[in-house]
Amino acid sequence: MKPFEQIVAVHGATVLRVCRAVVGPSDADDAWSETFLAALRAYPALDVEANVEAWLVTIAHRKAIDLIRARGRAPIPLETLPESISTIGLPEKSDPDLWPALAALPPKQRQAVAYHYLTGLPHRDIADILGGTTDAARRAAADGIKALRLRLAAAPPPERPTPELTLRPAPVAEGTSP
């Protein structure tokens, strides 16, 4: 195996391009550093026949995605506090029909839908969590979405108050009769 320093010298620019493409130039250096730290830990166990560049690009992609997710969870400082209580994290406030429909799904479908569509986990990770195959996790998510669509399509539309109409006579020009 080549010394790790040579791996960095040969593939460092490629990894940096991947990081810039995924997270942008401002966060690319952080993703690049995280990539090579993870690669350094795993390098001794890497198969001699492995495609090192592809392996590094895969790590870079995952580290860049991790960075994007971490930035998305970071609090945003505000100059003034909002006037009302936020409904973020209170699903019943944002869509009163969706959450009862989701709760009515069988547990594996509900979990597969939540893990895949709400958190973005790939089906293979969902299979590990739920204990099954990737195909079973994909099927559970698809069946859950289908059931939600059917249930929500059958639900009557929410009642909305009808505005009261006030009829006023049209203005009449001077010298004419209505």
Coordinates of C-alpha atoms in Angstrom, one line a residue:
M1 CA 0.0 0.0 0.0
K2 CA 1.1 3.5 -0.7
P3 CA 1.8 5.9 2.2
F4 CA -1.3 7.9 3.1
E5 CA 0.6 11.2 2.3
Q6 CA 0.8 10.0 -1.3
I7 CA -2.9 9.3 -1.4
V8 CA -3.6 12.8 -0.2
A9 CA -1.2 14.3 -2.8
V10 CA -2.7 12.4 -5.7
H11 CA -6.4 12.6 -4.9
G12 CA -6.6 15.8 -2.7
A13 CA -7.6 18.0 -5.6
T14 CA -10.4 15.6 -6.8
V15 CA -11.8 15.4 -3.2
L16 CA -11.8 19.2 -2.9
R17 CA -13.7 19.5 -6.2
V18 CA -16.3 17.1 -5.0
C19 CA -16.6 19.0 -1.7
R20 CA -17.0 22.3 -3.5
A21 CA -19.6 20.9 -5.8
V22 CA -21.7 19.6 -2.9
V23 CA -21.3 22.2 -0.2
G24 CA -20.0 25.2 -2.0
P25 CA -16.6 27.0 -1.7
S26 CA -17.1 28.3 1.8
D27 CA -17.5 24.9 3.5
A28 CA -15.5 22.8 1.2
D29 CA -12.3 23.0 3.3
D30 CA -14.1 21.6 6.3
A31 CA -15.6 18.7 4.3
W32 CA -12.2 18.0 2.7
S33 CA -10.6 17.8 6.2
E34 CA -13.3 15.6 7.5
T35 CA -12.9 13.3 4.5
F36 CA -9.2 12.8 5.0
L37 CA -9.6 12.3 8.7
A38 CA -12.1 9.6 8.2
A39 CA -10.0 8.1 5.3
L40 CA -6.9 8.1 7.5
R41 CA -8.7 6.0 10.1
A42 CA -10.1 3.5 7.6
Y43 CA -7.1 3.4 5.2
P44 CA -5.2 0.5 6.9
A45 CA -8.2 -1.8 6.5
L46 CA -8.8 -0.8 2.8
D47 CA -8.4 -3.7 0.3
V48 CA -5.2 -3.4 -1.8
E49 CA -7.3 -3.9 -5.0
A50 CA -9.7 -1.1 -4.1
N51 CA -10.2 2.0 -6.3
V52 CA -8.8 4.6 -3.9
E53 CA -10.2 7.6 -5.8
A54 CA -13.7 6.2 -5.8
W55 CA -13.4 5.3 -2.1
L56 CA -12.3 8.9 -1.3
V57 CA -15.1 10.4 -3.4
T58 CA -17.6 8.3 -1.6
I59 CA -16.3 9.5 1.8
A60 CA -16.2 13.1 0.6
H61 CA -19.8 12.9 -0.6
R62 CA -21.0 11.5 2.7
K63 CA -19.0 14.0 4.8
A64 CA -20.3 16.9 2.6
I65 CA -23.9 15.7 3.2
D66 CA -23.2 15.4 6.9
L67 CA -22.0 19.0 6.9
I68 CA -25.1 20.2 5.1
R69 CA -27.3 18.4 7.6
A70 CA -25.4 19.8 10.5
R71 CA -25.7 23.3 9.1
G72 CA -29.4 22.8 8.7
R73 CA -29.8 21.9 12.3
A74 CA -27.8 24.8 13.6
P75 CA -29.8 27.6 15.3
I76 CA -30.2 30.8 13.3
P77 CA -29.6 34.0 15.4
L78 CA -32.4 36.5 15.2
E79 CA -32.3 40.2 16.1
T80 CA -35.8 40.0 17.6
L81 CA -37.9 37.1 18.8
P82 CA -41.0 36.1 16.8
E83 CA -44.3 37.5 18.1
S84 CA -46.1 34.1 18.0
I85 CA -45.2 30.6 19.1
S86 CA -43.7 28.6 16.3
T87 CA -45.6 25.6 14.9
I88 CA -42.4 24.0 13.7
G89 CA -42.3 20.5 15.3
L90 CA -46.1 20.7 16.0
P91 CA -47.4 18.8 13.0
E92 CA -51.0 19.0 14.1
K93 CA -50.8 22.8 13.7
S94 CA -49.5 22.7 10.1
D95 CA -51.6 19.9 8.5
P96 CA -54.4 18.6 10.7
D97 CA -55.4 15.9 8.1
L98 CA -51.9 14.4 7.6
W99 CA -51.0 13.4 11.1
P100 CA -54.1 11.3 11.9
A101 CA -53.8 9.6 8.5
L102 CA -50.1 8.9 9.3
A103 CA -51.0 7.5 12.7
A104 CA -53.6 5.2 11.1
L105 CA -50.9 3.4 9.1
P106 CA -49.4 0.1 10.3
P107 CA -46.3 0.6 12.3
K108 CA -43.7 -0.5 9.7
Q109 CA -45.3 1.6 7.0
R110 CA -45.5 4.6 9.3
Q111 CA -41.9 4.3 10.3
A112 CA -40.7 3.7 6.8
V113 CA -42.5 6.8 5.5
A114 CA -41.2 8.9 8.4
Y115 CA -37.6 7.7 8.1
H116 CA -37.5 8.0 4.3
Y117 CA -39.7 11.0 3.5
L118 CA -39.3 13.1 6.7
T119 CA -35.6 12.4 7.5
G120 CA -34.2 11.4 4.1
L121 CA -32.7 8.1 5.2
P122 CA -32.0 5.6 2.3
H123 CA -34.0 2.4 2.3
R124 CA -31.0 0.3 3.2
D125 CA -30.6 2.2 6.5
I126 CA -34.3 1.9 7.1
A127 CA -34.0 -1.8 6.6
D128 CA -31.3 -1.9 9.3
I129 CA -33.4 0.0 11.7
L130 CA -36.6 -1.9 11.1
G131 CA -35.0 -5.3 10.7
G132 CA -35.7 -6.5 7.2
T133 CA -34.4 -6.2 3.7
T134 CA -33.9 -3.1 1.6
D135 CA -36.7 -4.2 -0.7
A136 CA -39.1 -4.6 2.2
A137 CA -38.3 -1.1 3.5
R138 CA -38.8 0.3 0.1
R139 CA -42.1 -1.5 -0.3
A140 CA -43.3 -0.4 3.2
A141 CA -42.6 3.2 2.4
A142 CA -44.3 3.0 -1.0
D143 CA -47.4 1.2 0.5
G144 CA -47.5 3.8 3.2
I145 CA -47.4 6.7 0.7
K146 CA -50.1 5.0 -1.4
A147 CA -52.3 4.5 1.7
L148 CA -51.8 8.2 2.7
R149 CA -52.7 9.4 -0.8
L150 CA -55.9 7.3 -0.8
R151 CA -56.9 8.3 2.7
L152 CA -56.2 12.0 2.1
A153 CA -58.0 12.0 -1.3
A154 CA -61.1 10.5 0.3
A155 CA -61.1 13.0 3.1
P156 CA -63.5 15.9 2.6
P157 CA -61.8 19.2 2.0
P158 CA -61.5 21.3 5.1
E159 CA -64.4 23.7 5.7
R160 CA -63.5 27.2 5.0
P161 CA -65.6 30.1 6.1
T162 CA -67.4 31.7 3.2
P163 CA -66.9 35.5 3.0
E164 CA -70.1 37.5 3.4
L165 CA -70.9 39.5 0.3
T166 CA -72.3 43.0 0.6
L167 CA -74.2 44.1 -2.4
R168 CA -74.0 47.7 -3.1
P169 CA -75.8 49.4 -6.0
A170 CA -73.6 50.5 -8.8
P171 CA -73.0 54.3 -8.9
V172 CA -75.3 56.1 -11.3
A173 CA -73.9 58.9 -13.4
E174 CA -75.6 62.3 -13.0
G175 CA -78.3 62.9 -15.4
T176 CA -79.2 59.3 -15.9
S177 CA -81.8 57.1 -14.3
P178 CA -81.1 53.7 -12.9

